[in-house]
Coordinates of C-alpha atoms in Angstrom, one line a residue:
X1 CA 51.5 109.3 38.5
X2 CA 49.9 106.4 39.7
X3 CA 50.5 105.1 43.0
X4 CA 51.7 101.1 43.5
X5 CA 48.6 100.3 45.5
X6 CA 46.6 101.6 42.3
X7 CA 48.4 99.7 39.7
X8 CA 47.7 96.3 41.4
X9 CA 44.3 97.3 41.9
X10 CA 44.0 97.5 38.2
X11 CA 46.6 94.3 38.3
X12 CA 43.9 92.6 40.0
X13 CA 40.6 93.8 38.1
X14 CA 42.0 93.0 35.0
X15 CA 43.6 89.3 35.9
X16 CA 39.9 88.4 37.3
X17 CA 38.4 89.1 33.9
X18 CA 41.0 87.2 32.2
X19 CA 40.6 84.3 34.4
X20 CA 36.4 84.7 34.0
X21 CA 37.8 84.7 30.2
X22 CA 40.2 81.3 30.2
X23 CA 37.3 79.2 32.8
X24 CA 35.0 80.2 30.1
X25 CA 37.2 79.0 27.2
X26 CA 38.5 76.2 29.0
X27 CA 34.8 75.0 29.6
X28 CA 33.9 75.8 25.9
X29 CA 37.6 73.9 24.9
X30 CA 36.5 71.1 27.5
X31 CA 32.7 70.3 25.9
X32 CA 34.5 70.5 22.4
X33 CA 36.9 67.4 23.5
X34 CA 34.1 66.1 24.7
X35 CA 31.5 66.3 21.6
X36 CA 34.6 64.8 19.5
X37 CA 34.8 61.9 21.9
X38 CA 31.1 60.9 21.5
X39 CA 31.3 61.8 17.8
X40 CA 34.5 59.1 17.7
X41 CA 32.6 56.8 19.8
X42 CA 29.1 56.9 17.7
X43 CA 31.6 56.4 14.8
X44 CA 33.3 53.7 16.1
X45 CA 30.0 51.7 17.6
X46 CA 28.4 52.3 14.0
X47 CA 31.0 50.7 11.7
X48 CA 32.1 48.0 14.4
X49 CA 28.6 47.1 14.7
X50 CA 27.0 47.6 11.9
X51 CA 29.6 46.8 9.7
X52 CA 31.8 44.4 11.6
X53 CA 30.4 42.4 14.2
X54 CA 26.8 41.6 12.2
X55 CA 26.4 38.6 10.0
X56 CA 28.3 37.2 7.3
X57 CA 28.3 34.7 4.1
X58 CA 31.2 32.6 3.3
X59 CA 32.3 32.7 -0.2
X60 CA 35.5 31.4 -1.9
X61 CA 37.7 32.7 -4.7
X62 CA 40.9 30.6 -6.3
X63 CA 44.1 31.5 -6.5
X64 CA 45.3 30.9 -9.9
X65 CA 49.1 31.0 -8.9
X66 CA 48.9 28.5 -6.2
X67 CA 46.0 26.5 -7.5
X68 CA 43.8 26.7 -4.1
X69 CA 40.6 27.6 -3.1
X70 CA 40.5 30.5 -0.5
X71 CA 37.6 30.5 1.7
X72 CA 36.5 33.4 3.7
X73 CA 33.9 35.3 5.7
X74 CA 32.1 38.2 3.5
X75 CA 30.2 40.6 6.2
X76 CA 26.7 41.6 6.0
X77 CA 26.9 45.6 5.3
X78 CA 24.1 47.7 6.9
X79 CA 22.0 49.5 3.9
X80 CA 23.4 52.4 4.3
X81 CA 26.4 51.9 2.4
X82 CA 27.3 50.4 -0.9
X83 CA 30.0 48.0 -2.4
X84 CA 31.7 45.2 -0.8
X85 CA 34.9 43.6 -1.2
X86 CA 37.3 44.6 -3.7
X87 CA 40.1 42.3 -3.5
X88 CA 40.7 39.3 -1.7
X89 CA 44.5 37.5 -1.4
X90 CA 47.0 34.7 -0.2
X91 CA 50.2 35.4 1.0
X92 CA 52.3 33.0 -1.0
X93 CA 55.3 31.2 0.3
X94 CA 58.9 32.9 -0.5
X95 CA 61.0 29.9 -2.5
X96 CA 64.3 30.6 -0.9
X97 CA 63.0 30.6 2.6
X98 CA 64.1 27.2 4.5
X99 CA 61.3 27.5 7.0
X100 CA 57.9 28.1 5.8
X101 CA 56.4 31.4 6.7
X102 CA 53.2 31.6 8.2
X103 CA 50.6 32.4 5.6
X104 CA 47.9 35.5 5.6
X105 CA 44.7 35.7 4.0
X106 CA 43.8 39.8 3.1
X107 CA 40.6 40.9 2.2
X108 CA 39.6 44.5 1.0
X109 CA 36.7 46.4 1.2
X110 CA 35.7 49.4 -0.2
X111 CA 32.5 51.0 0.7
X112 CA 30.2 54.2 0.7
X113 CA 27.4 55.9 2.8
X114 CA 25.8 58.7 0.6
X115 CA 23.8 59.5 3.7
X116 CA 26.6 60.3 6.0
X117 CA 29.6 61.5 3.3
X118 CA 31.5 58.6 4.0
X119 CA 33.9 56.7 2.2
X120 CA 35.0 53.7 4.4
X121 CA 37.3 51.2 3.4
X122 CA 38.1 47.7 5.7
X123 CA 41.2 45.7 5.6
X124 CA 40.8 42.1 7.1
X125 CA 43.6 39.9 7.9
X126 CA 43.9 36.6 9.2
X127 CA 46.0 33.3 9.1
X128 CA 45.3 31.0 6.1
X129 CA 44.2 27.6 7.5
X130 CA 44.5 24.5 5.9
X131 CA 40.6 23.1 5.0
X132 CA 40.4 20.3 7.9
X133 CA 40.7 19.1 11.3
X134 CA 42.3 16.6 13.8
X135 CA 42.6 15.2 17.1
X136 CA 44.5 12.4 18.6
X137 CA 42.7 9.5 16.3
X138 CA 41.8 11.4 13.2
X139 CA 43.5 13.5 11.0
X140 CA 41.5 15.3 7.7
X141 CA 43.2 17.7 5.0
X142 CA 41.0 18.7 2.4
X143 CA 43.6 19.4 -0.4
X144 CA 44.1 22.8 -2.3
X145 CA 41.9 24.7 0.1
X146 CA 42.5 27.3 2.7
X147 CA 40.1 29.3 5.0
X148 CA 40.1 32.7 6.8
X149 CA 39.4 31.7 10.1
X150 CA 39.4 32.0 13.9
X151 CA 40.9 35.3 14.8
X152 CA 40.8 38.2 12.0
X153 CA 41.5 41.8 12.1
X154 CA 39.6 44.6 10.8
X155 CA 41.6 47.8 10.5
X156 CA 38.8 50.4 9.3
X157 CA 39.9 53.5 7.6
X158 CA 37.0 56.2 6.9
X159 CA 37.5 59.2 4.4
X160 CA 41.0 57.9 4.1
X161 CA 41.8 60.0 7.9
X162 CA 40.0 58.2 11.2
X163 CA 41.4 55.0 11.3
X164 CA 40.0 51.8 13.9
X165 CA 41.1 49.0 14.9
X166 CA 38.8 45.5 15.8
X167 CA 39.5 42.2 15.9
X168 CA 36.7 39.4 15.6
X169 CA 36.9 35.5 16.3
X170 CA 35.1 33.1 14.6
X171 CA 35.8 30.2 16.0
X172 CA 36.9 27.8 13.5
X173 CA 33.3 28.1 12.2
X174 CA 34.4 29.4 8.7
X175 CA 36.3 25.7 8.2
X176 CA 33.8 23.3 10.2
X177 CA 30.6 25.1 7.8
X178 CA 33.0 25.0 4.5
X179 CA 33.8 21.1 5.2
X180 CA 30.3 20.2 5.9
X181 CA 29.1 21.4 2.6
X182 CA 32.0 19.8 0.9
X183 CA 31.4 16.5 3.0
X184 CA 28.2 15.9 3.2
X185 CA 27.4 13.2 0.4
X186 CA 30.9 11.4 0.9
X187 CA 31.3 8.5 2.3
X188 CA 34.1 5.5 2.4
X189 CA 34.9 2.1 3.6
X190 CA 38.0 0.4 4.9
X191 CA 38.3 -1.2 1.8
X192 CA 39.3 2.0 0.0
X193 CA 42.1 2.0 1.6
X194 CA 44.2 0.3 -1.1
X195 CA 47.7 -0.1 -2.5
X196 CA 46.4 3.4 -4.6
X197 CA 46.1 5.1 -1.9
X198 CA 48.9 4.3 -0.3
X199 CA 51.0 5.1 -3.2
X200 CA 49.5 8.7 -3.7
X201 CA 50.1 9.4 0.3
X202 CA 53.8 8.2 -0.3
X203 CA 54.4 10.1 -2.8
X204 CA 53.1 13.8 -1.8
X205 CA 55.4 13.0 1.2
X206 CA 58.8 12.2 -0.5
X207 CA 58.0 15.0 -2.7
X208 CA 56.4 17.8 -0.2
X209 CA 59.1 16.5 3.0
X210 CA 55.3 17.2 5.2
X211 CA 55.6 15.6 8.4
X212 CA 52.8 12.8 8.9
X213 CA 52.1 10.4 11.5
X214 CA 53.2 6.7 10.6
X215 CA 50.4 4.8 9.3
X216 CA 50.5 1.4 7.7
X217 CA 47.7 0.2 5.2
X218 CA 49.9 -3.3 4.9
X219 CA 47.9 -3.8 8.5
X220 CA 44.6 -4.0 6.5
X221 CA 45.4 -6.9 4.7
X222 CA 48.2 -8.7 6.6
X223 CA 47.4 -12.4 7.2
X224 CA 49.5 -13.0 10.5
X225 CA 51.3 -16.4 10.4
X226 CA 51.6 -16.5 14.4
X227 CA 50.7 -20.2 14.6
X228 CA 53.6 -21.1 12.0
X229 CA 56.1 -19.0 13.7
X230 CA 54.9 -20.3 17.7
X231 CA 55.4 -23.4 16.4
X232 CA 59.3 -23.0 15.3
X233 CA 60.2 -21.2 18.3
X234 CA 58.4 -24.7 20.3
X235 CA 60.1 -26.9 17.3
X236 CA 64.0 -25.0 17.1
X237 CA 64.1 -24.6 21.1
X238 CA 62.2 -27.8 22.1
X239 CA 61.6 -30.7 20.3
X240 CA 65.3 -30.6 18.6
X241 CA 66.9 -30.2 22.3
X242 CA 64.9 -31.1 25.0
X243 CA 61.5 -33.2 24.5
X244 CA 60.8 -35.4 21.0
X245 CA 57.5 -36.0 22.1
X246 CA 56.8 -32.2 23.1
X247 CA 53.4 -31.6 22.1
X248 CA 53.0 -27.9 20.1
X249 CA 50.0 -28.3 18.7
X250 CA 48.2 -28.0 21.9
X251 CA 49.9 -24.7 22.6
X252 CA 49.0 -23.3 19.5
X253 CA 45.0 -24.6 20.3
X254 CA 45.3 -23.4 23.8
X255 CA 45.8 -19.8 22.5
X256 CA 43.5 -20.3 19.8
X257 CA 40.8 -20.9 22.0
X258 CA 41.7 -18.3 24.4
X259 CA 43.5 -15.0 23.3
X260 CA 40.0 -13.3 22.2
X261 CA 39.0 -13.3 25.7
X262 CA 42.0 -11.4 27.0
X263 CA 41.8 -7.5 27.8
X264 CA 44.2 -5.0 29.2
X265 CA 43.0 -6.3 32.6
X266 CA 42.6 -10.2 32.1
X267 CA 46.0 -12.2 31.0
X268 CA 45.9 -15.7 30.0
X269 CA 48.9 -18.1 31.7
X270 CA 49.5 -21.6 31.3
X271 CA 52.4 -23.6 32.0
X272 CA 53.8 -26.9 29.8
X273 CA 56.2 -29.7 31.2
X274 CA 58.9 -30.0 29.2
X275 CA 61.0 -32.6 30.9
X276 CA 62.6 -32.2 34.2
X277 CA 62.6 -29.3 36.2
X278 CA 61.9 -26.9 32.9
X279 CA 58.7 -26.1 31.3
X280 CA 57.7 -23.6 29.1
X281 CA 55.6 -20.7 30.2
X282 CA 52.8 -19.5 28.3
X283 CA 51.4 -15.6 28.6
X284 CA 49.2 -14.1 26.4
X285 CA 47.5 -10.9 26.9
X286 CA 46.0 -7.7 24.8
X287 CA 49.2 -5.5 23.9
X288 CA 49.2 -1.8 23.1
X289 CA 51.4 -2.0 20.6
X290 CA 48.9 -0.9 18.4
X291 CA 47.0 1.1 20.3
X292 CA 48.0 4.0 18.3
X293 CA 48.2 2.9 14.7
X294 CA 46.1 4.2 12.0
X295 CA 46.1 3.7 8.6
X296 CA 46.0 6.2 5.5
X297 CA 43.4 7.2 2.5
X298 CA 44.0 9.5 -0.2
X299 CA 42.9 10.6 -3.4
X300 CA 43.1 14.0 -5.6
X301 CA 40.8 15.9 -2.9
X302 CA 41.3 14.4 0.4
X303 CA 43.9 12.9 3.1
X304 CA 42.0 10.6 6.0
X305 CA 43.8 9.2 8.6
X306 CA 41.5 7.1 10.9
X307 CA 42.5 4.2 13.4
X308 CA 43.4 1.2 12.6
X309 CA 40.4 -1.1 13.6
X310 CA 41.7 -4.1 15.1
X311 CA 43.3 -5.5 18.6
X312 CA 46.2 -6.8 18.8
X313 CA 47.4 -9.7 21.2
X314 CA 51.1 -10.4 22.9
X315 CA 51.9 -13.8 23.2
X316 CA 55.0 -14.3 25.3
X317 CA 56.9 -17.9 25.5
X318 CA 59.8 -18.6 28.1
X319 CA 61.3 -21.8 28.6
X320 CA 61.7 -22.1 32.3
X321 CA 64.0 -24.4 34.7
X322 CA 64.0 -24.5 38.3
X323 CA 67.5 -23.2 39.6
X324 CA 67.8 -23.9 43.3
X325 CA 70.0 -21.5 45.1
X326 CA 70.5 -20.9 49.2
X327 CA 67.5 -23.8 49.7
X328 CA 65.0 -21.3 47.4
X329 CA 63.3 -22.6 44.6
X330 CA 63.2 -20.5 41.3
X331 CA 63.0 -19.9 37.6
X332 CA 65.5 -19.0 35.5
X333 CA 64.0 -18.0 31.5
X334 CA 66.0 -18.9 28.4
X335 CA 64.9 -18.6 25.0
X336 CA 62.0 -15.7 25.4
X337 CA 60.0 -14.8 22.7
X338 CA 57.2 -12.5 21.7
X339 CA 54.5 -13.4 19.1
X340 CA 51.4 -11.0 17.9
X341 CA 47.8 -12.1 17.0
X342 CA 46.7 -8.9 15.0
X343 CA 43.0 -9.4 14.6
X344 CA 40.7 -6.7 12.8
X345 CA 37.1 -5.9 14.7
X346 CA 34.6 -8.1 13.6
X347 CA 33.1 -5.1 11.1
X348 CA 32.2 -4.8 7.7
X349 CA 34.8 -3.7 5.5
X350 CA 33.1 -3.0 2.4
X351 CA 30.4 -1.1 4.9
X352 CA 29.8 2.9 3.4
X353 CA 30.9 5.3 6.2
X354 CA 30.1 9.0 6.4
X355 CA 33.1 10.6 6.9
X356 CA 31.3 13.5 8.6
X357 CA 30.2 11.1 10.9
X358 CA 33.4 9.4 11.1
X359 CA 35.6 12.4 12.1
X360 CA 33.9 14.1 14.6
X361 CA 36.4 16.8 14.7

């Protein structure tokens, strides 16, 4: 019978070997996790790469159910494979949902690599955006057109088991190259901006409900009667109550002669005796009242919105009367009112712009 001090002898021989054994196989275990990892990665590099982060082309496709043109990215595939995209969609919006969803753009693409065994297919997904651009003076909508744009992701599936993940950003460059080919031979003038078009714009927005910023064509062609209407404030508040022999017309040439030269930092003031200790006060200066306005084109393939090219001038009239109170002179104002001059920029209506140019979005 063995003794205790020769069983753990054995104990010990044989647990040395075993551990010899499990470093071995853990070494063996630890270079197979690491071949996979490089195999994943040398995998990974070649379809995002190759396949993903290389060139592209854009192409378009319409969607027959909607009626729009979908524009999107088509990726420049390596020669090793074969095929290309297989289906391309748009989301569509759901009829009884209040608030609209925001729209996707899917693109499939099934490809092969004879070379390697390798069947690869690439899902792209993006937001679908509207053909256009703006900032704060213009606003452009190309209509029945939408673009796979800025930020898209690639999930990338190969022999239907590994499965990666990328995401690539291209900037708004889909959009701004679409609208430069669509863009570059049109042009328009102010003077297109008609009743016609103002009627179509109307109309898509009673029957769309799209939000829109407030711009007024009527500006275009208004013919401001300020003249007429400074001189019934001068004839109602002055010549029928207080002075007969009040002279208007000179008022009215005074700020004839000198509105133009007024700016947001020069103001043009003149006072009028009226009889007495009243007089009427004359300002006039450049307002901002339409500093934001802009008016409207449409037709069947575009929406413009574009300043409204013109100044406009305040003209404020007080009737003044010296009210003396605690041995200090001062005014008191009655009858105040405001006039405008709208005056359009001495351009050329009919004059052909580029609208390329004339966005710079």
């Amino acid at each position: 019978m063995k003794s205790y001090f020769d069983i753990l002898n054995d104990y010990t021989k044989t647990k040395k070997i075993l551990d010899a054994k499990v470093k071995k196989q853990e070494e063996v275990l630890k270079m197979l996790k690491k071949a996979q990892k490089d195999n994943e990665e040398r995998i990974s590099q070649y379809v995002g790469e190759s396949l993903i982060f290389g060139e592209y082309d854009i192409k378009s496709t319409f969607d027959k159910m909607e009626e729009i043109q979908v524009y999107y990215p088509v990726l420049h595939m390596c020669s090793e494979v074969s095929g290309g995209i297989s289906n391309i969609t748009l989301t569509h919006y759901d009829g009884y949902i209040e608030e609209e969803p925001e729209r996707k753009i899917i693109q499939e693409y099934t490809l092969k690599s004879e070379q390697e065994n390798l069947n690869i297919t690439i899902t792209g997904i993006s937001n679908a955006y509207t053909l256009g651009c703006s900032n704060n003076n213009i606003l452009l909508e190309v209509k029945g057109a939408m673009a796979m744009d800025h930020k898209v992701k690639y999930i990338v599936k190969i022999n239907n088991k590994e499965k990666y993940s990328y995401e690539r950003d291209f900037k708004g460059e889909i959009v701004n190259e679409v609208l430069r080919e669509i863009l570059q031979d049109k042009y328009i003038s102010y003077s297109d901006f008609d009743k016609n078009s103002q009627r179509m714009r109307d109309k898509r927005l009673r029957d769309s409900g799209s939000r829109a910023r407030v711009c007024n064509n009527i500006l275009l062609t208004l013919i401001p009667n300020w003249n007429r209407n400074v001189y019934m404030y001068i004839y109602n508040n002055i010549i029928t109550k207080l002075n007969f022999n009040f002279n208007a017309e000179e008022v009215i040439k005074d700020i004839k002669n000198n509105y133009n030269k007024c700016n947001k930092e020069y103001w043009f003031v003149k006072r009028y005796p009226i009889s007495g200790d009243e007089e009427l006060l004359m300002r006039i200066s450049e307002s901002k009242k339409h500093d934001n306005s802009c008016c409207a084109y449409e037709d069947t393939s575009i929406i413009l919105e574009i300043p409204y090219p013109a100044k406009t001038f305040e003209i404020e009239l007080a009737i003044c009367s010296y009210e003396k109170r605690e041995d200090i002179k001062s005014y008191m104002q009655t009858y105040e009112d405001v006039f405008y001059i709208s005056e359009k920029e001495n351009i050329n209506f009919n004059m052909k712009m580029k609208i390329l140019e004339l966005i710079n979005c």
